[in-house]
Tab-separated table of C-alpha atoms in Angstrom:
chain	number	residue	atom	x	y	z
G	1	MET	CA	17.534	68.094	29.378
G	2	THR	CA	20.485	68.695	32.323
G	3	ASP	CA	21.314	65.768	34.528
G	4	ALA	CA	24.981	67.177	35.910
G	5	ASP	CA	22.907	68.504	39.288
G	6	ASP	CA	22.548	65.196	40.531
G	7	PRO	CA	23.765	62.461	39.054
G	8	GLY	CA	22.174	59.812	41.373
G	9	HIS	CA	19.194	60.245	40.127
G	10	ALA	CA	19.841	60.339	36.308
G	11	ASP	CA	22.263	56.787	37.564
G	12	LEU	CA	18.904	55.459	39.283
G	13	LEU	CA	16.765	56.698	36.232
G	14	ARG	CA	19.068	55.133	33.489
G	15	SER	CA	20.110	52.224	36.185
G	16	VAL	CA	17.910	49.679	34.449
G	17	ILE	CA	14.463	49.200	31.821
G	18	TRP	CA	11.267	49.883	34.122
G	19	GLN	CA	8.587	48.227	34.078
G	20	LEU	CA	5.135	49.833	33.988
G	21	GLU	CA	3.737	48.684	37.147
G	22	ALA	CA	0.251	50.945	37.745
G	23	TYR	CA	-1.082	54.505	35.924
G	24	ARG	CA	-3.748	57.075	37.270
G	25	THR	CA	-7.495	56.639	36.002
G	26	GLU	CA	-9.949	58.339	37.684
G	27	LEU	CA	-10.696	55.848	39.773
G	28	GLY	CA	-7.340	56.373	41.208
G	29	LEU	CA	-4.383	54.040	40.017
G	30	LYS	CA	-4.934	51.250	38.457
G	31	PRO	CA	-2.497	48.658	37.388
G	32	ALA	CA	-1.217	48.271	33.641
G	33	ALA	CA	-2.367	45.731	31.118
G	34	SER	CA	1.191	43.957	29.973
G	35	GLY	CA	-0.075	43.108	26.128
G	36	ASP	CA	2.405	41.173	24.783
G	37	GLY	CA	5.089	42.044	27.668
G	38	HIS	CA	6.424	44.601	26.651
G	39	GLY	CA	5.055	47.388	29.212
G	40	TYR	CA	8.077	49.311	30.028
G	41	VAL	CA	9.981	52.945	30.860
G	42	ALA	CA	13.612	53.212	29.754
G	43	PHE	CA	15.428	56.989	30.155
G	44	ASP	CA	18.982	56.960	28.612
G	45	ALA	CA	21.459	60.381	27.763
G	46	ASP	CA	19.623	60.118	24.494
G	47	GLY	CA	15.735	60.357	26.081
G	48	PHE	CA	12.710	58.432	26.964
G	49	ARG	CA	11.101	55.506	25.892
G	50	ILE	CA	8.022	53.921	27.161
G	51	ASN	CA	5.701	51.473	25.796
G	52	ALA	CA	2.081	51.276	27.591
G	53	GLY	CA	1.504	48.181	25.502
G	54	CYS	CA	1.102	49.421	22.239
G	55	ASP	CA	3.794	51.220	20.311
G	56	THR	CA	7.298	52.661	21.662
G	57	LEU	CA	6.308	56.039	23.064
G	58	ARG	CA	9.853	58.480	22.448
G	59	GLY	CA	10.568	62.005	23.167
G	60	SER	CA	13.285	64.383	25.941
G	61	TYR	CA	13.338	64.807	29.696
G	62	TRP	CA	14.465	66.907	31.494
G	63	LEU	CA	16.074	66.227	35.608
G	64	GLU	CA	17.496	68.310	38.292
G	65	GLY	CA	17.491	66.857	41.708
G	66	ASP	CA	14.072	65.339	42.409
G	67	ARG	CA	12.162	67.311	39.394
G	68	LEU	CA	11.411	65.574	36.124
G	69	LEU	CA	9.544	67.254	32.994
G	70	PHE	CA	8.946	65.092	29.694
G	71	SER	CA	8.916	67.304	27.106
G	72	PRO	CA	4.962	67.311	24.630
G	73	HIS	CA	7.347	66.547	21.837
G	74	VAL	CA	6.661	62.792	21.483
G	75	ALA	CA	7.281	60.432	18.566
G	76	SER	CA	5.657	57.234	17.889
G	77	VAL	CA	5.801	54.737	15.226
G	78	ILE	CA	2.139	53.474	14.572
G	79	GLY	CA	0.948	49.860	14.775
G	80	ASP	CA	-2.554	47.446	15.031
G	81	CYS	CA	-3.447	47.283	18.786
G	82	PRO	CA	-6.346	46.275	20.840
G	83	PRO	CA	-8.491	49.019	22.288
G	84	THR	CA	-7.917	47.988	25.833
G	85	LEU	CA	-4.428	48.420	25.644
G	86	ARG	CA	-5.314	51.292	22.768
G	87	ALA	CA	-6.885	53.308	25.219
G	88	GLN	CA	-4.287	52.867	28.326
G	89	GLU	CA	-1.154	53.771	26.224
G	90	GLN	CA	-3.761	57.218	25.555
G	91	THR	CA	-3.696	57.496	29.287
G	92	VAL	CA	-0.119	57.072	30.090
G	93	LEU	CA	0.359	59.972	26.931
G	94	ALA	CA	-1.836	62.532	28.548
G	95	LEU	CA	-0.161	61.993	31.835
G	96	LEU	CA	3.540	62.227	31.105
G	97	PRO	CA	3.042	66.686	30.508
G	98	ALA	CA	1.291	66.606	34.346
G	99	VAL	CA	4.735	64.787	35.576
G	100	THR	CA	7.118	66.933	37.756
G	101	ARG	CA	8.922	65.356	39.624
G	102	LEU	CA	10.162	61.115	41.262
G	103	ARG	CA	10.190	59.606	44.458
G	104	ARG	CA	12.325	56.449	45.035
G	105	ALA	CA	10.053	53.770	46.418
G	106	ASP	CA	10.937	50.273	48.194
G	107	ALA	CA	9.277	48.557	45.109
G	108	GLY	CA	10.948	51.425	42.419
G	109	LEU	CA	9.816	54.958	41.502
G	110	LEU	CA	6.855	56.814	41.617
G	111	LEU	CA	6.330	59.976	38.963
G	112	LEU	CA	3.810	62.344	40.845
G	113	ASP	CA	2.600	65.465	39.844
G	114	ALA	CA	2.479	69.246	40.885
G	115	ASP	CA	0.131	68.142	44.580
G	116	GLY	CA	2.592	65.218	45.194
G	117	GLN	CA	0.109	62.482	44.002
G	118	PRO	CA	1.493	59.821	42.269
G	119	LEU	CA	1.403	59.105	38.340
G	120	LEU	CA	2.662	56.413	37.274
G	121	THR	CA	4.562	53.791	39.580
G	122	LEU	CA	7.026	52.057	37.878
G	123	THR	CA	9.129	48.825	39.542
G	124	ARG	CA	12.689	46.861	39.275
G	125	PRO	CA	11.919	44.134	36.404
G	126	GLN	CA	12.496	40.418	38.589
G	127	THR	CA	15.853	39.165	38.535
G	128	SER	CA	14.850	36.026	36.641
G	129	PRO	CA	17.194	35.393	34.292
G	130	LEU	CA	16.885	33.285	31.501
G	131	GLN	CA	20.006	31.728	32.020
G	132	ARG	CA	21.273	28.692	35.137
G	133	ARG	CA	17.738	27.352	35.097
G	134	ILE	CA	15.765	24.958	33.270
G	135	TRP	CA	12.746	25.071	31.658
G	136	VAL	CA	9.959	22.121	31.167
G	137	LEU	CA	6.947	23.024	27.999
G	138	LEU	CA	4.018	22.863	29.769
G	139	ALA	CA	2.112	23.774	26.504
G	140	TYR	CA	2.373	24.470	22.858
G	141	ARG	CA	1.382	25.808	19.152
G	142	ASN	CA	0.995	22.995	16.715
G	143	ARG	CA	1.018	22.255	14.099
G	144	ASP	CA	-3.200	22.264	13.474
G	145	ASP	CA	-2.215	25.922	14.719
G	146	THR	CA	-3.786	24.628	17.979
G	147	ILE	CA	-2.579	25.534	21.442
G	148	VAL	CA	-1.962	21.672	23.674
G	149	PRO	CA	-0.698	20.548	26.175
G	150	ALA	CA	2.651	19.059	26.460
G	151	LEU	CA	3.380	14.875	27.147
G	152	PRO	CA	3.533	14.536	30.551
G	153	GLU	CA	6.737	12.246	29.578
G	154	PRO	CA	8.839	12.382	28.204
G	155	ARG	CA	9.949	16.048	29.696
G	156	PHE	CA	11.123	18.642	27.100
G	157	THR	CA	13.364	20.726	27.880
G	158	LEU	CA	15.051	24.402	27.213
G	159	ARG	CA	18.249	25.733	28.847
G	160	PHE	CA	20.039	28.996	27.362
G	161	ASP	CA	23.467	28.111	28.289
G	162	ASN	CA	24.914	31.542	27.998
G	163	ALA	CA	24.055	34.558	26.498
G	164	THR	CA	23.869	33.378	22.493
G	165	ARG	CA	24.128	29.392	23.248
G	166	LEU	CA	20.848	27.511	23.722
G	167	SER	CA	19.809	23.731	24.355
G	168	GLY	CA	17.610	20.655	25.249
G	169	ARG	CA	15.441	17.624	24.842
G	170	ALA	CA	12.948	16.745	22.817
G	171	CYS	CA	13.689	13.551	22.459
G	172	ASP	CA	16.880	13.672	21.069
G	173	GLU	CA	19.134	16.617	22.309
G	174	TYR	CA	19.114	19.822	20.484
G	175	ARG	CA	21.774	23.092	20.473
G	176	GLY	CA	21.827	25.993	18.712
G	177	GLY	CA	22.192	29.788	19.209
G	178	PHE	CA	19.800	32.432	20.030
G	179	VAL	CA	19.678	36.588	19.657
G	180	ARG	CA	18.270	38.627	22.189
G	181	ASP	CA	18.036	42.784	23.341
G	182	GLU	CA	16.526	44.137	27.228
G	183	GLU	CA	12.985	44.848	24.927
G	184	ARG	CA	12.570	40.921	24.968
G	185	PHE	CA	13.385	39.891	21.181
G	186	LEU	CA	14.415	36.610	21.220
G	187	ALA	CA	14.814	34.261	18.100
G	188	LEU	CA	17.064	31.302	16.888
G	189	GLU	CA	20.206	32.379	15.158
G	190	GLY	CA	20.632	29.450	12.366
G	191	PRO	CA	19.548	25.939	12.325
G	192	LEU	CA	19.432	23.732	15.014
G	193	ALA	CA	21.165	20.716	15.415
G	194	GLY	CA	20.691	17.289	17.300
G	195	THR	CA	20.923	13.481	17.925
G	196	ARG	CA	19.299	11.062	15.908
G	197	PHE	CA	17.649	8.309	18.360
G	198	GLY	CA	14.309	10.004	17.874
G	199	CYS	CA	10.804	8.932	19.912
G	200	ARG	CA	10.182	5.698	20.284
G	201	GLU	CA	6.027	6.764	20.269
G	202	PRO	CA	4.569	8.702	17.047
G	203	ALA	CA	2.659	10.590	19.285
G	204	VAL	CA	5.626	12.046	20.858
G	205	ASN	CA	7.630	12.032	17.999
G	206	ARG	CA	4.954	14.564	16.495
G	207	GLN	CA	5.300	16.860	19.103
G	208	ALA	CA	9.199	17.285	18.642
G	209	GLU	CA	8.743	17.695	15.281
G	210	ASP	CA	5.807	20.597	16.361
G	211	TYR	CA	8.126	21.989	19.455
G	212	LEU	CA	11.261	22.054	17.268
G	213	ALA	CA	9.321	24.546	14.700
G	214	VAL	CA	7.814	26.578	17.263
G	215	LEU	CA	11.017	27.579	18.528
G	216	GLY	CA	12.429	28.701	14.851
G	217	GLN	CA	9.053	30.656	15.378
G	218	MET	CA	10.210	32.869	18.853
G	219	ASP	CA	10.250	36.519	18.056
G	220	SER	CA	9.518	36.979	21.937
G	221	TYR	CA	9.598	36.196	25.231
G	222	ARG	CA	8.547	37.180	28.563
G	223	VAL	CA	9.852	35.382	32.606
G	224	ASP	CA	8.933	35.116	35.972
G	225	ALA	CA	10.774	33.579	38.642
G	226	GLN	CA	8.041	30.003	37.974
G	227	SER	CA	7.379	30.402	34.261
G	228	LEU	CA	8.599	31.462	30.169
G	229	LEU	CA	6.304	32.402	27.624
G	230	LEU	CA	7.538	32.293	23.673
G	231	ARG	CA	5.644	34.562	21.560
G	232	ASP	CA	6.050	34.830	18.008
G	233	ALA	CA	5.993	37.919	15.455
G	234	ASP	CA	2.473	38.617	15.723
G	235	GLY	CA	2.503	38.635	19.687
G	236	ARG	CA	0.575	34.481	20.301
G	237	MET	CA	1.505	32.651	22.812
G	238	ILE	CA	3.719	29.615	21.172
G	239	ALA	CA	5.204	27.721	23.624
G	240	ARG	CA	5.012	28.085	27.682
G	241	PHE	CA	7.445	26.264	29.829
G	242	ALA	CA	7.710	25.925	34.232
G	243	ALA	CA	11.233	27.091	36.013
G	244	MET	CA	12.552	22.872	36.984
G	245	ASP	CA	13.309	22.347	40.501
G	246	ASP	CA	17.073	22.600	40.396
G	247	SER	CA	17.187	20.683	43.416
G	248	PRO	CA	17.845	16.993	42.938
G	249	ALA	CA	21.269	17.272	41.088
G	250	ALA	CA	19.897	13.976	39.341
G	251	ALA	CA	16.814	16.367	37.747
G	252	GLU	CA	19.494	18.277	35.752
G	253	GLN	CA	22.043	14.997	34.786
G	254	ASP	CA	19.137	12.815	33.588
G	255	ALA	CA	17.740	16.043	31.686
G	256	PHE	CA	21.299	17.176	30.071
G	257	ARG	CA	23.127	13.932	30.011
G	258	THR	CA	25.505	13.638	27.383
G	259	ALA	CA	25.479	11.582	24.375
G	260	PRO	CA	26.920	8.790	23.369
G	261	ALA	CA	30.627	9.750	21.415
G	262	THR	CA	29.704	7.636	18.763
G	263	THR	CA	26.125	9.438	17.630
G	264	ALA	CA	26.982	11.939	15.055
G	265	PRO	CA	24.414	15.344	15.373
G	266	ARG	CA	22.661	16.280	12.436
G	267	ALA	CA	21.188	18.913	11.441
G	268	LEU	CA	17.620	19.386	12.009
G	269	PRO	CA	15.108	20.716	9.546
G	270	PRO	CA	15.996	24.493	9.588
G	271	ALA	CA	13.062	26.755	11.336
G	272	PRO	CA	12.590	30.408	10.111
G	273	THR	CA	13.500	33.273	11.730
G	274	THR	CA	11.022	35.512	12.018
G	275	ARG	CA	11.242	39.435	13.420
G	276	LEU	CA	8.521	41.806	13.446
G	277	PRO	CA	8.470	44.105	9.898
G	278	VAL	CA	10.093	48.093	10.654
G	279	PRO	CA	6.716	49.842	10.145
G	280	GLN	CA	6.496	53.092	8.592
G	281	VAL	CA	7.187	55.951	11.066
G	282	ILE	CA	4.777	58.244	11.916
G	283	PRO	CA	5.815	61.468	13.772
G	284	ARG	CA	2.876	63.115	15.566
G	285	THR	CA	2.545	66.675	14.903
G	286	ALA	CA	0.551	69.621	16.144
G	287	GLU	CA	-1.839	68.454	12.804
G	288	GLN	CA	-1.703	64.961	14.308
G	289	PRO	CA	-1.518	65.577	18.327
G	290	ALA	CA	-1.900	62.391	20.851
G	291	ALA	CA	-5.013	62.175	22.400
G	292	GLY	CA	-4.879	64.150	25.486
G	293	VAL	CA	-1.665	66.101	24.797
G	294	PRO	CA	-1.045	69.118	22.756
G	295	VAL	CA	2.184	68.826	20.740
G	296	PRO	CA	3.471	71.898	19.758
G	297	GLY	CA	5.854	70.179	17.101
G	298	ALA	CA	6.733	66.632	15.393
G	299	ALA	CA	10.037	64.413	16.636
G	300	PRO	CA	12.763	63.529	14.004
G	301	PRO	CA	11.550	59.825	13.078
G	302	VAL	CA	12.092	57.474	15.279
G	303	SER	CA	12.813	53.358	13.599
G	304	ARG	CA	12.997	50.572	15.846
């Protein structure tokens, strides 16, 4: 791969982790299904990564001016995947050898074939950060493994105070640490701590216990302008939030009022921090090609 002749295009490709917006089918461009929220395309100096809803496909690319070519040598970690997303992945994979150049678009990038027809459209991710917002709980997975709506009062909240710390209110105030990455991995780091007032009503207490347990199960997230979705290691939704309208200053002050100085923090029951297990790396070889793509050689194994 070389990009020395056009650092502008290289900088553009590597500037963000692109969102896979649409891909070409016999009927035209089709919006990409996001699956668990991991539909992305990323470029760096070592190669490319594409996730079309199932596995992460890795390989090399060549860039000169607006010419963009993908190597037929593609490696992947094979995992379980719904048939619809698996079919989408195979279609995207089959399009890569036909890409010959790229073109800027208002919303992002177009990857084109030799006739100038768009094969893949990529958009910049929405600038909707986790931080500097208050998230209000709308629904959660309870101890019976059922998604239920949150009680209207009191409002349970979540806020990411900075890059490593979170806080919120679930009757009591709570706080803790978290880790995340650019591929939407998100998990608690260590146990939560909080005040010890408790809730007045048993139903609210039960919701608080289930909600705090849910935070310990989060493994990935999806965020947009108005909502936040948390998922566990199996890709199941465990909690859904709406962004609070932060125009009234009193709302934030009420949601995050400081507990009295005489209130000693207590350690909440530790919640497990689950990560996806590292799957076996299975390189695609000439004997086991991906559908629609000739793979003349094996790529080196890639771990997550």
